[in-house]
Amino acid sequence: MKKIFIVSLLISSLIFSVFSQSAANGNVDQSFLNDFVHRTWTTADGLPGMTITALMQDKKGYIYIGTYDGLVRFDGIEFANFSRNLDSKYDFVAVRSIFQDSKENIWVGHNDEGVSRIAPSGEIIRFSTENGLPHNSVRAICEDYDGNIWLGTASGLCYLTSESQVIIPDGLKELGQETIQVSKLYCDTAGRIWISTANANELFVYSNKKVELFTGITKIKNPSVNEVTQDKSGAFWFGVAPHYSVRIKDTEETVFDIGHDHTEGTVVNSIIQDKAGDYWFASDSGITVLHNGMYTYYDKRNGIPDDYINEIFEDREGNIWVAYNRGGIEKMSHGKFRTISMPIAINAICEDKIRNVTWLGADDGLYCYKDNKFIENKITDKCKGSRIRHVGMTYDNELLISAYSDLSQIRILPNDEIKVWTTKDGLAGLKNRVAIKTMNGDYYFGTTQGLSILNHEDSKIINITRESGFENEFIMALYEDEAGQVWVGTDGGGIYILKDKEIVKHYKTEDGLAGNVIFKISKIGDGLWITTGTGISKFIEERNTFFNFNSRNGLGTDSIFQIICDYTHTIWMTSNKGVLSVNLSEIEDVLDSKKDKISVKFYGNSDGLITGGITSTSVSTQDSLGRIWFTLIDGFAIYDPVKSGKNQIAPKIEIQEYSIDNTKSVYHGEKIILQPSAKRLSIKFTGLSFISSDQMRFRYKLNGFEQDYSDWSNLRNVSYTNLKPGTYEFTVISQNSDEIESEPTEPIIIIKKPYIWQQIWFWPLIILIAIAVSALMVLHKIRKMRRYQIELEQKVEERTHDLKLEKEKSESLLLNILPKEVAKELTEHPNQTIAKKFPNITVLFTDIVGFTKMSDGMSAEAVVTMLNKMVSLFDERAKREGIEKIKTIGDAYMAATGFTDEIDHDGAHRMVKFAQGLMEDVRSFNETSPVKVQIRLGINTGNLVAGVIGKSKFIYDIWGDTVNVASRMESTGEAMKIHVTETTHAQTKDIFKYSEGVELEVKGKGKMKTYFL
């Protein structure tokens, strides 16, 4: 194991030695900066000042910024400023240094106010000269392995113990440095404290409980050291004025000149080694980066806002942060794209493996790009000033250049021989849009006035135009498939397929194509894809149909210019909305009906794609290394899957504050208590990821109120109103721009207190009190109530007896008027209409023969007495035999029986028997009556309707043809005989004997067969 370690050290030393020498030779690579996306913040963005004195990322992930106008906390979106000018809780204004210790306290060194310790709970304690500090200007802070906090001031050095005791370290007095002016402090991996002063020969180290002078830098005379740090190998790096960095590893000492040639500088303020192993040096003349044996300079000449850099550091995601002395802060993130800006639109890009260059067709000529530089040659000279529309390599390494100029179509052979075709040679048009060479050696040139085909055998050109069958002559795209067919995309006429130079097929939107304006035709996997102005079409060869993608199934736009698939199976698209991508598996899921939509990602400035857009006719490409080169209207961009992997670091979520009915509180992990009167709770949170911070998304859930997490959104604040009393748990999940999700936050406990009447015990207590009060009231009145009760009972008994009598009278009266069931229903439902249809009712009519003539000779009293006596006999008989009397009309008497829903019953038998009894009653009546009477009786059986008519003087009556016929039987009958219809006869013939049937003419019925009993 020890041998492996020694060998590793030797290899590392050898590599670094080569690296150092190479860098020292002055090799410069300014293209290194193209890999970064730059974002600067100033006072216009919310910073309280432009001078940044310190930068730090805390363990939660916040960026803390020191300014002369206060301490600033940054989450990538919002600046939170802390100073006494904004909140009296903070006892400081100017910030000179920032440090977070192992207990997560944040120490803030001030310009002239000592140092403040901000605990995680929010508690603030300030230390100053009153507590024993040597000076109130605290320039540097660090922590040793014992947990002591070291403070470097403008006039002395000390440390604070865990008990907050101020200790002046030993050794300073012997060195004559009691009033040492400290610029930087650093605790190395051995636990030693390094003390920089920026003065010549005044670099100190605290070791073995004593401050000593460090004299290990020998290659620079009188070194003025302002910065000390260690790299990943443990080597020490010293920033030495004016523009040097010294690396010391064991006994090996290497000096690097990191000065910028436009100004040498006077101080090196910060040194870091990033995750990639590159070294960054910040000075008062800009930034120098040492990488892969090359120098890169970043200063005012290439866009830096201020050459004076106070500090530089790398955050946990690999972003480089720069603190400017007068220019705010800057973040440099590794972009997914390297964008090369140009003052002209790039129309086509093509990799040339023969010449090991990349060709770029532009509106002002052809550009040649190699090793991050543009070079000129006879080919670029030939195309200068021409509008190059397309550049492509053939299978046999010929370079085809299509132009909108007098050059029209150019072919460059591998030996650089140049051939030009124009309309003079037979081309259909001077403006040549695209060109390909087919596998059989023919050339296809797409012009704005038709397709030109150059035969490889005789070099003759034939043209296919509108006269030859093209609806649209503007050729936009050409593609040769595996069958040797050439697909021709037009600007509005769809796609034509040529076989042996003849049109064999034509596809348009009517055939399922997404659009008729064809931008590109590409082969991806086993399918042919067509990009159009209204979506993408995949050609399904076995069905001769197309499957289309557009905004309806998740594409995000309808106009797609080109698609390219990289080796990670990601589909890249250019569109009128810029560059977007989607995983190929998602597209396949939609094609297989496993999903309804795809989910695309758009790219912009925060990804390094800094451009004004892409033209619909431009041609991007994928090179042999798998990199994708995108054409832009203002240059081009390169995407390298190797360098542009996902940001796999999940964002950290912080709950920042909450407000209850507009009263804000900073959240420190406590339970949130809502008083019963609280109406609205708002919770503010953030996600700490500084790569495309604005593209972060969040989901949240209030357990106990919501079943599921919310949908993804960019909102960082959520409100709840009128929560019911109870305990809730609030959690948040975040997702960075590469869709890497965080774990849910630790639940925030929220307790909504109830009003007193909402508590469980309240209402039982109220009920008990009410019962007790009621009991007392009852006991108080019970004696009085007893006396009253006796009196009341007597009155009730009397009244009840009276009511009972009245009720019996009423019921008796109703029963005399109505059938029992009808009387009951009318009593229970007095306002209800009582009506019913019965299927088999037997109706009887009877009247006195010659009553009118008879009554003329009698007094009224005699007539009524006679009728009353005889009707009373009839009523008594009806009551005895269960016959319902319906009514009397003058001398006529009407009765019925069979008021049931059943058809089969003995109603007809009882009615005939009743009729016989009526005749006996008449004979009995005649025995004592001075006036002798005879009656006629008619009976009929059938269905009818019965009901109650009226509200006050109501009557129970029956209606229907059955009633009418019964009346006719009575009127056509004979005195003292019972006349029945055939229906009644049929139901009673087994019991009674009847005469032979007699046919009578009955009014309203015609001839009827009737019988006499």
mmCIF file of N, CA, C and O in Angstrom, residues 293-359:
data_model
loop_
_atom_site.group_PDB
_atom_site.id
_atom_site.type_symbol
_atom_site.label_atom_id
_atom_site.label_comp_id
_atom_site.label_asym_id
_atom_site.label_seq_id
_atom_site.Cartn_x
_atom_site.Cartn_y
_atom_site.Cartn_z
ATOM 1 N N GLY A 293 -2.048 22.728 -18.507
ATOM 2 C CA GLY A 293 -0.798 23.307 -18.981
ATOM 3 C C GLY A 293 -0.974 24.614 -19.723
ATOM 4 O O GLY A 293 -0.039 25.072 -20.397
ATOM 5 N N MET A 294 -2.139 25.218 -19.633
ATOM 6 C CA MET A 294 -2.413 26.455 -20.365
ATOM 7 C C MET A 294 -2.861 27.542 -19.396
ATOM 8 O O MET A 294 -3.425 27.268 -18.335
ATOM 9 N N TYR A 295 -2.626 28.804 -19.792
ATOM 10 C CA TYR A 295 -3.118 29.952 -19.062
ATOM 11 C C TYR A 295 -4.365 30.499 -19.756
ATOM 12 O O TYR A 295 -4.445 30.538 -20.994
ATOM 13 N N THR A 296 -5.318 30.905 -18.953
ATOM 14 C CA THR A 296 -6.465 31.661 -19.463
ATOM 15 C C THR A 296 -6.592 32.913 -18.617
ATOM 16 O O THR A 296 -6.526 32.845 -17.384
ATOM 17 N N TYR A 297 -6.767 34.046 -19.295
ATOM 18 C CA TYR A 297 -6.872 35.325 -18.601
ATOM 19 C C TYR A 297 -8.283 35.875 -18.747
ATOM 20 O O TYR A 297 -8.856 35.891 -19.831
ATOM 21 N N TYR A 298 -8.798 36.320 -17.627
ATOM 22 C CA TYR A 298 -10.139 36.915 -17.619
ATOM 23 C C TYR A 298 -10.017 38.290 -16.960
ATOM 24 O O TYR A 298 -9.797 38.396 -15.744
ATOM 25 N N ASP A 299 -10.129 39.326 -17.788
ATOM 26 C CA ASP A 299 -10.007 40.687 -17.288
ATOM 27 C C ASP A 299 -10.890 41.599 -18.126
ATOM 28 O O ASP A 299 -11.735 41.131 -18.899
ATOM 29 N N LYS A 300 -10.682 42.893 -18.006
ATOM 30 C CA LYS A 300 -11.565 43.846 -18.693
ATOM 31 C C LYS A 300 -11.512 43.711 -20.203
ATOM 32 O O LYS A 300 -12.456 44.079 -20.898
ATOM 33 N N ARG A 301 -10.447 43.165 -20.711
ATOM 34 C CA ARG A 301 -10.337 43.016 -22.157
ATOM 35 C C ARG A 301 -11.336 42.011 -22.724
ATOM 36 O O ARG A 301 -11.687 42.076 -23.887
ATOM 37 N N ASN A 302 -11.776 41.054 -21.911
ATOM 38 C CA ASN A 302 -12.758 40.083 -22.413
ATOM 39 C C ASN A 302 -13.998 40.016 -21.535
ATOM 40 O O ASN A 302 -14.579 38.962 -21.338
ATOM 41 N N GLY A 303 -14.389 41.172 -20.991
ATOM 42 C CA GLY A 303 -15.726 41.268 -20.419
ATOM 43 C C GLY A 303 -15.847 41.342 -18.927
ATOM 44 O O GLY A 303 -16.947 41.488 -18.397
ATOM 45 N N ILE A 304 -14.758 41.252 -18.182
ATOM 46 C CA ILE A 304 -14.868 41.304 -16.731
ATOM 47 C C ILE A 304 -15.302 42.710 -16.308
ATOM 48 O O ILE A 304 -14.845 43.710 -16.878
ATOM 49 N N PRO A 305 -16.225 42.835 -15.355
ATOM 50 C CA PRO A 305 -16.706 44.177 -15.003
ATOM 51 C C PRO A 305 -15.698 44.998 -14.193
ATOM 52 O O PRO A 305 -15.779 46.216 -14.164
ATOM 53 N N ASP A 306 -14.761 44.310 -13.518
ATOM 54 C CA ASP A 306 -13.803 45.035 -12.685
ATOM 55 C C ASP A 306 -12.571 44.149 -12.531
ATOM 56 O O ASP A 306 -12.674 42.972 -12.161
ATOM 57 N N ASP A 307 -11.394 44.709 -12.784
ATOM 58 C CA ASP A 307 -10.165 43.915 -12.695
ATOM 59 C C ASP A 307 -9.790 43.554 -11.270
ATOM 60 O O ASP A 307 -9.072 42.592 -11.032
ATOM 61 N N TYR A 308 -10.255 44.330 -10.309
ATOM 62 C CA TYR A 308 -9.861 44.094 -8.912
ATOM 63 C C TYR A 308 -10.775 43.032 -8.302
ATOM 64 O O TYR A 308 -11.951 43.264 -8.076
ATOM 65 N N ILE A 309 -10.210 41.847 -8.009
ATOM 66 C CA ILE A 309 -10.965 40.725 -7.460
ATOM 67 C C ILE A 309 -10.597 40.570 -5.990
ATOM 68 O O ILE A 309 -9.424 40.364 -5.652
ATOM 69 N N ASN A 310 -11.576 40.657 -5.106
ATOM 70 C CA ASN A 310 -11.311 40.495 -3.684
ATOM 71 C C ASN A 310 -11.286 39.033 -3.247
ATOM 72 O O ASN A 310 -10.539 38.653 -2.351
ATOM 73 N N GLU A 311 -12.152 38.219 -3.877
ATOM 74 C CA GLU A 311 -12.219 36.808 -3.463
ATOM 75 C C GLU A 311 -12.826 35.978 -4.575
ATOM 76 O O GLU A 311 -13.598 36.480 -5.414
ATOM 77 N N ILE A 312 -12.487 34.682 -4.567
ATOM 78 C CA ILE A 312 -13.045 33.744 -5.528
ATOM 79 C C ILE A 312 -13.227 32.411 -4.811
ATOM 80 O O ILE A 312 -12.411 32.030 -3.975
ATOM 81 N N PHE A 313 -14.341 31.713 -5.079
ATOM 82 C CA PHE A 313 -14.529 30.384 -4.482
ATOM 83 C C PHE A 313 -15.442 29.550 -5.373
ATOM 84 O O PHE A 313 -16.144 30.071 -6.243
ATOM 85 N N GLU A 314 -15.431 28.233 -5.150
ATOM 86 C CA GLU A 314 -16.255 27.290 -5.901
ATOM 87 C C GLU A 314 -17.317 26.729 -4.967
ATOM 88 O O GLU A 314 -17.012 26.290 -3.861
ATOM 89 N N ASP A 315 -18.598 26.738 -5.423
ATOM 90 C CA ASP A 315 -19.665 26.199 -4.574
ATOM 91 C C ASP A 315 -19.794 24.692 -4.769
ATOM 92 O O ASP A 315 -19.053 24.073 -5.542
ATOM 93 N N ARG A 316 -20.743 24.097 -4.073
ATOM 94 C CA ARG A 316 -20.859 22.635 -4.074
ATOM 95 C C ARG A 316 -21.288 22.068 -5.423
ATOM 96 O O ARG A 316 -21.116 20.873 -5.671
ATOM 97 N N GLU A 317 -21.844 22.900 -6.316
ATOM 98 C CA GLU A 317 -22.249 22.440 -7.643
ATOM 99 C C GLU A 317 -21.198 22.711 -8.708
ATOM 100 O O GLU A 317 -21.412 22.392 -9.878
ATOM 101 N N GLY A 318 -20.057 23.308 -8.310
ATOM 102 C CA GLY A 318 -18.994 23.573 -9.267
ATOM 103 C C GLY A 318 -19.059 24.943 -9.907
ATOM 104 O O GLY A 318 -18.297 25.225 -10.842
ATOM 105 N N ASN A 319 -19.946 25.809 -9.443
ATOM 106 C CA ASN A 319 -19.986 27.184 -9.939
ATOM 107 C C ASN A 319 -18.851 27.985 -9.317
ATOM 108 O O ASN A 319 -18.546 27.838 -8.130
ATOM 109 N N ILE A 320 -18.230 28.854 -10.103
ATOM 110 C CA ILE A 320 -17.170 29.726 -9.609
ATOM 111 C C ILE A 320 -17.777 31.099 -9.315
ATOM 112 O O ILE A 320 -18.421 31.706 -10.186
ATOM 113 N N TRP A 321 -17.576 31.595 -8.098
ATOM 114 C CA TRP A 321 -18.109 32.890 -7.671
ATOM 115 C C TRP A 321 -16.956 33.874 -7.518
ATOM 116 O O TRP A 321 -15.897 33.544 -6.961
ATOM 117 N N VAL A 322 -17.194 35.085 -8.009
ATOM 118 C CA VAL A 322 -16.163 36.118 -8.020
ATOM 119 C C VAL A 322 -16.691 37.348 -7.295
ATOM 120 O O VAL A 322 -17.789 37.834 -7.601
ATOM 121 N N ALA A 323 -15.904 37.838 -6.333
ATOM 122 C CA ALA A 323 -16.263 39.060 -5.608
ATOM 123 C C ALA A 323 -15.420 40.202 -6.151
ATOM 124 O O ALA A 323 -14.186 40.194 -6.040
ATOM 125 N N TYR A 324 -16.097 41.193 -6.745
ATOM 126 C CA TYR A 324 -15.399 42.332 -7.331
ATOM 127 C C TYR A 324 -15.310 43.481 -6.334
ATOM 128 O O TYR A 324 -16.186 43.673 -5.487
ATOM 129 N N ASN A 325 -14.246 44.231 -6.489
ATOM 130 C CA ASN A 325 -14.068 45.376 -5.603
ATOM 131 C C ASN A 325 -15.033 46.510 -5.918
ATOM 132 O O ASN A 325 -15.451 47.236 -5.022
ATOM 133 N N ARG A 326 -15.414 46.592 -7.209
ATOM 134 C CA ARG A 326 -16.343 47.659 -7.591
ATOM 135 C C ARG A 326 -17.386 47.185 -8.604
ATOM 136 O O ARG A 326 -18.048 48.003 -9.220
ATOM 137 N N GLY A 327 -17.544 45.908 -8.772
ATOM 138 C CA GLY A 327 -18.437 45.423 -9.814
ATOM 139 C C GLY A 327 -19.453 44.393 -9.376
ATOM 140 O O GLY A 327 -19.984 43.647 -10.203
ATOM 141 N N GLY A 328 -19.744 44.296 -8.070
ATOM 142 C CA GLY A 328 -20.728 43.328 -7.612
ATOM 143 C C GLY A 328 -20.162 41.921 -7.561
ATOM 144 O O GLY A 328 -18.988 41.713 -7.257
ATOM 145 N N ILE A 329 -21.005 40.926 -7.874
ATOM 146 C CA ILE A 329 -20.552 39.535 -7.878
ATOM 147 C C ILE A 329 -20.837 38.908 -9.237
ATOM 148 O O ILE A 329 -21.724 39.352 -9.972
ATOM 149 N N GLU A 330 -20.074 37.867 -9.542
ATOM 150 C CA GLU A 330 -20.286 37.123 -10.789
ATOM 151 C C GLU A 330 -20.265 35.639 -10.490
ATOM 152 O O GLU A 330 -19.514 35.171 -9.632
ATOM 153 N N LYS A 331 -21.124 34.921 -11.188
ATOM 154 C CA LYS A 331 -21.150 33.448 -11.119
ATOM 155 C C LYS A 331 -20.771 32.914 -12.491
ATOM 156 O O LYS A 331 -21.339 33.318 -13.509
ATOM 157 N N MET A 332 -19.817 31.988 -12.500
ATOM 158 C CA MET A 332 -19.401 31.345 -13.744
ATOM 159 C C MET A 332 -19.770 29.862 -13.638
ATOM 160 O O MET A 332 -19.201 29.132 -12.825
ATOM 161 N N SER A 333 -20.757 29.453 -14.434
ATOM 162 C CA SER A 333 -21.228 28.071 -14.411
ATOM 163 C C SER A 333 -20.798 27.359 -15.682
ATOM 164 O O SER A 333 -20.734 27.965 -16.757
ATOM 165 N N HIS A 334 -20.525 26.087 -15.544
ATOM 166 C CA HIS A 334 -20.232 25.285 -16.738
ATOM 167 C C HIS A 334 -21.506 25.166 -17.560
ATOM 168 O O HIS A 334 -22.488 24.558 -17.124
ATOM 169 N N GLY A 335 -21.504 25.753 -18.728
ATOM 170 C CA GLY A 335 -22.687 25.722 -19.570
ATOM 171 C C GLY A 335 -22.810 24.407 -20.309
ATOM 172 O O GLY A 335 -21.820 23.712 -20.571
ATOM 173 N N LYS A 336 -24.013 24.059 -20.641
ATOM 174 C CA LYS A 336 -24.220 22.868 -21.472
ATOM 175 C C LYS A 336 -23.758 23.135 -22.905
ATOM 176 O O LYS A 336 -23.458 22.203 -23.643
ATOM 177 N N PHE A 337 -23.741 24.397 -23.277
ATOM 178 C CA PHE A 337 -23.357 24.783 -24.635
ATOM 179 C C PHE A 337 -22.149 25.718 -24.585
ATOM 180 O O PHE A 337 -22.039 26.547 -23.682
ATOM 181 N N ARG A 338 -21.278 25.560 -25.548
ATOM 182 C CA ARG A 338 -20.237 26.564 -25.779
ATOM 183 C C ARG A 338 -20.685 27.391 -26.982
ATOM 184 O O ARG A 338 -20.815 26.863 -28.085
ATOM 185 N N THR A 339 -20.952 28.649 -26.722
ATOM 186 C CA THR A 339 -21.460 29.518 -27.768
ATOM 187 C C THR A 339 -20.333 30.398 -28.305
ATOM 188 O O THR A 339 -19.633 31.064 -27.526
ATOM 189 N N ILE A 340 -20.154 30.392 -29.614
ATOM 190 C CA ILE A 340 -19.176 31.262 -30.273
ATOM 191 C C ILE A 340 -19.967 32.308 -31.032
ATOM 192 O O ILE A 340 -20.675 32.003 -32.018
ATOM 193 N N SER A 341 -19.883 33.530 -30.561
ATOM 194 C CA SER A 341 -20.655 34.610 -31.169
ATOM 195 C C SER A 341 -19.967 35.104 -32.431
ATOM 196 O O SER A 341 -18.732 35.189 -32.510
ATOM 197 N N MET A 342 -20.784 35.424 -33.418
ATOM 198 C CA MET A 342 -20.290 35.971 -34.681
ATOM 199 C C MET A 342 -21.234 37.076 -35.131
ATOM 200 O O MET A 342 -22.418 37.083 -34.766
ATOM 201 N N PRO A 343 -20.747 37.995 -35.917
ATOM 202 C CA PRO A 343 -21.603 39.112 -36.361
ATOM 203 C C PRO A 343 -22.494 38.758 -37.540
ATOM 204 O O PRO A 343 -23.103 39.644 -38.131
ATOM 205 N N ILE A 344 -22.598 37.476 -37.868
ATOM 206 C CA ILE A 344 -23.333 37.056 -39.063
ATOM 207 C C ILE A 344 -24.071 35.759 -38.762
ATOM 208 O O ILE A 344 -23.691 35.014 -37.855
ATOM 209 N N ALA A 345 -25.142 35.502 -39.502
ATOM 210 C CA ALA A 345 -25.896 34.265 -39.319
ATOM 211 C C ALA A 345 -25.164 33.097 -39.962
ATOM 212 O O ALA A 345 -24.614 33.223 -41.061
ATOM 213 N N ILE A 346 -25.156 31.963 -39.263
ATOM 214 C CA ILE A 346 -24.578 30.730 -39.796
ATOM 215 C C ILE A 346 -25.725 29.879 -40.329
ATOM 216 O O ILE A 346 -26.675 29.574 -39.609
ATOM 217 N N ASN A 347 -25.615 29.473 -41.583
ATOM 218 C CA ASN A 347 -26.699 28.743 -42.256
ATOM 219 C C ASN A 347 -26.486 27.230 -42.277
ATOM 220 O O ASN A 347 -27.457 26.484 -42.360
ATOM 221 N N ALA A 348 -25.239 26.790 -42.233
ATOM 222 C CA ALA A 348 -24.976 25.350 -42.299
ATOM 223 C C ALA A 348 -23.607 25.061 -41.711
ATOM 224 O O ALA A 348 -22.687 25.882 -41.813
ATOM 225 N N ILE A 349 -23.489 23.885 -41.058
ATOM 226 C CA ILE A 349 -22.224 23.459 -40.473
ATOM 227 C C ILE A 349 -21.927 22.036 -40.939
ATOM 228 O O ILE A 349 -22.838 21.205 -41.015
ATOM 229 N N CYS A 350 -20.663 21.773 -41.218
ATOM 230 C CA CYS A 350 -20.283 20.458 -41.734
ATOM 231 C C CYS A 350 -18.883 20.105 -41.244
ATOM 232 O O CYS A 350 -17.972 20.937 -41.293
ATOM 233 N N GLU A 351 -18.720 18.874 -40.761
ATOM 234 C CA GLU A 351 -17.396 18.394 -40.328
ATOM 235 C C GLU A 351 -16.665 17.797 -41.528
ATOM 236 O O GLU A 351 -17.227 16.992 -42.282
ATOM 237 N N ASP A 352 -15.419 18.192 -41.691
ATOM 238 C CA ASP A 352 -14.575 17.692 -42.784
ATOM 239 C C ASP A 352 -13.450 16.874 -42.157
ATOM 240 O O ASP A 352 -12.474 17.411 -41.634
ATOM 241 N N LYS A 353 -13.601 15.528 -42.165
ATOM 242 C CA LYS A 353 -12.601 14.669 -41.537
ATOM 243 C C LYS A 353 -11.302 14.632 -42.336
ATOM 244 O O LYS A 353 -10.231 14.383 -41.774
ATOM 245 N N ILE A 354 -11.386 14.845 -43.649
ATOM 246 C CA ILE A 354 -10.182 14.805 -44.486
ATOM 247 C C ILE A 354 -9.234 15.943 -44.112
ATOM 248 O O ILE A 354 -8.032 15.748 -43.947
ATOM 249 N N ARG A 355 -9.781 17.120 -43.982
ATOM 250 C CA ARG A 355 -8.968 18.305 -43.681
ATOM 251 C C ARG A 355 -8.922 18.611 -42.184
ATOM 252 O O ARG A 355 -8.276 19.564 -41.764
ATOM 253 N N ASN A 356 -9.686 17.811 -41.381
ATOM 254 C CA ASN A 356 -9.729 17.983 -39.920
ATOM 255 C C ASN A 356 -10.158 19.390 -39.547
ATOM 256 O O ASN A 356 -9.560 20.033 -38.683
ATOM 257 N N VAL A 357 -11.205 19.868 -40.218
ATOM 258 C CA VAL A 357 -11.740 21.198 -39.943
ATOM 259 C C VAL A 357 -13.262 21.110 -39.920
ATOM 260 O O VAL A 357 -13.855 20.094 -40.302
ATOM 261 N N THR A 358 -13.890 22.184 -39.496
ATOM 262 C CA THR A 358 -15.342 22.317 -39.561
ATOM 263 C C THR A 358 -15.668 23.503 -40.451
ATOM 264 O O THR A 358 -15.100 24.600 -40.285
ATOM 265 N N TRP A 359 -16.568 23.279 -41.420
ATOM 266 C CA TRP A 359 -16.972 24.343 -42.340
ATOM 267 C C TRP A 359 -18.286 24.946 -41.861
ATOM 268 O O TRP A 359 -19.209 24.240 -41.461
#
